[in-house]
XYZ file of C-alpha atoms in Angstrom:
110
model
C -41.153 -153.921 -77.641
C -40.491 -152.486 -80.827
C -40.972 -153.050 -84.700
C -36.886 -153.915 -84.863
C -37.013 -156.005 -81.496
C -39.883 -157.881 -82.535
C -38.075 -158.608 -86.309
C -34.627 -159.308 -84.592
C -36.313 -161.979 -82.167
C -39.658 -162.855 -82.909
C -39.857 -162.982 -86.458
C -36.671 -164.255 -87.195
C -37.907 -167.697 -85.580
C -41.523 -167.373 -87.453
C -39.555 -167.015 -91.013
C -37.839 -170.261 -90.118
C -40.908 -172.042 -89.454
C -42.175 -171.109 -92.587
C -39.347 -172.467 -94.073
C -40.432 -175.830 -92.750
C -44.346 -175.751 -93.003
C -44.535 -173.877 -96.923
C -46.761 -172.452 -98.619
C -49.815 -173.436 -96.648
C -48.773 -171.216 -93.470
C -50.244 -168.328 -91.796
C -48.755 -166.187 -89.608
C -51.363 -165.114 -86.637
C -50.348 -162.326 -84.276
C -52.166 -160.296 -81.681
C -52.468 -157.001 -83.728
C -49.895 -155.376 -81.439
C -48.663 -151.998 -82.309
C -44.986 -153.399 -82.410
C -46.491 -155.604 -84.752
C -47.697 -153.489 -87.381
C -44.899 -151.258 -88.378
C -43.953 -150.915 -91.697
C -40.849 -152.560 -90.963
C -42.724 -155.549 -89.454
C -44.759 -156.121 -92.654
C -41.972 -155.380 -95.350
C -39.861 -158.447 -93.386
C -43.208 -160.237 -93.975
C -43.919 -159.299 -97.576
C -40.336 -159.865 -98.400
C -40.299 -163.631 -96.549
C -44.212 -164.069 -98.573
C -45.326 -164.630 -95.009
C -49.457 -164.223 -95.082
C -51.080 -162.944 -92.260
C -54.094 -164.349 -90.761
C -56.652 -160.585 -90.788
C -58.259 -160.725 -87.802
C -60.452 -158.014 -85.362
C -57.921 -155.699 -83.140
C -58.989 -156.775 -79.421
C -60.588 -160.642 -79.970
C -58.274 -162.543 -77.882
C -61.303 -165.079 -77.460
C -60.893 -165.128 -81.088
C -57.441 -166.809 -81.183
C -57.326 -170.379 -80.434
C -53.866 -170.386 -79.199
C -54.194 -167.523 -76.191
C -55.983 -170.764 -74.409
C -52.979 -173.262 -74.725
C -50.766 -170.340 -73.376
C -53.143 -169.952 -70.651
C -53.149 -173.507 -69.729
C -49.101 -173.972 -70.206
C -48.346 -170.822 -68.311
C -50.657 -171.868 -64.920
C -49.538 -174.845 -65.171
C -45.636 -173.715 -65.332
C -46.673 -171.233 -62.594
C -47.736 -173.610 -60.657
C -44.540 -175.829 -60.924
C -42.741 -173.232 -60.134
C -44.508 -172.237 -56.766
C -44.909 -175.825 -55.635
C -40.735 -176.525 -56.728
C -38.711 -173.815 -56.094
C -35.551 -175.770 -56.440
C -35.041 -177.428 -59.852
C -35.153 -181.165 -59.290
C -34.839 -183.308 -62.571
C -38.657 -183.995 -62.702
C -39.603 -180.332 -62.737
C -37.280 -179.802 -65.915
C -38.697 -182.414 -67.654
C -42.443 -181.907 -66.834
C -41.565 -178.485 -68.313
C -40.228 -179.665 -71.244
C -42.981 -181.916 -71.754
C -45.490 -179.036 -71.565
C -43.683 -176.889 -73.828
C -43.299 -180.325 -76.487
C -46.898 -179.919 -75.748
C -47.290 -176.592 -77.053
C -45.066 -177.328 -79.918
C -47.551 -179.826 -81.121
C -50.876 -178.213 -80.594
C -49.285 -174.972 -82.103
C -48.490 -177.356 -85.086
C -52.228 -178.597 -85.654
C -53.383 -175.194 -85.341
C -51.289 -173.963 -88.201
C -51.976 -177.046 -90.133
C -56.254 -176.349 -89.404
């Protein structure tokens, strides 16, 4: 990924949720190379997005690498078990990714 890709269709959805949360939000990345280009943090500055300064390398570190963890065995797992898509394997999906839009939502909140 690069600096453009990761403005174009990463960031453009974080600047929208900072519409909607204000001035108490902090933007936390994983210190990706993509994600510190000088393009990257002039969108940022420009949007007054703050970044949460963290250690390069300390996934442990970042609460929200767990509830991807958890979602994405537990969507892998769907999948294997369900290789058609029946009605109930959409929604359980949904409902885990509802699920992620909440804890994501207390996390930024914390």
């Amino acid at each position: 990924m690069t600096g453009q890709r990761y403005i174009d269709e990463v960031l453009f959805h974080v600047r929208l949720f900072h519409g909607a949360v204000g001035d108490k939000f902090v933007f936390m990345d994983d210190n990706a190379t993509c994600h510190r280009t000088l393009a990257v943090q002039d969108c940022l500055d420009s949007e007054g997005i703050q970044r949460l300064v963290w250690p390069a390398r300390s996934p442990d570190l970042n609460p929200i690498q767990y509830v991807w963890d958890a979602l994405g065995g537990k969507l892998l797992v769907e999948t294997i078990l369900r290789q058609t898509r029946t009605p109930s394997s959409v929604h359980s999906q949904r409902n885990g990714i509802n699920c992620l839009n909440s804890c994501w939502i207390m996390l930024c909140v914390w």
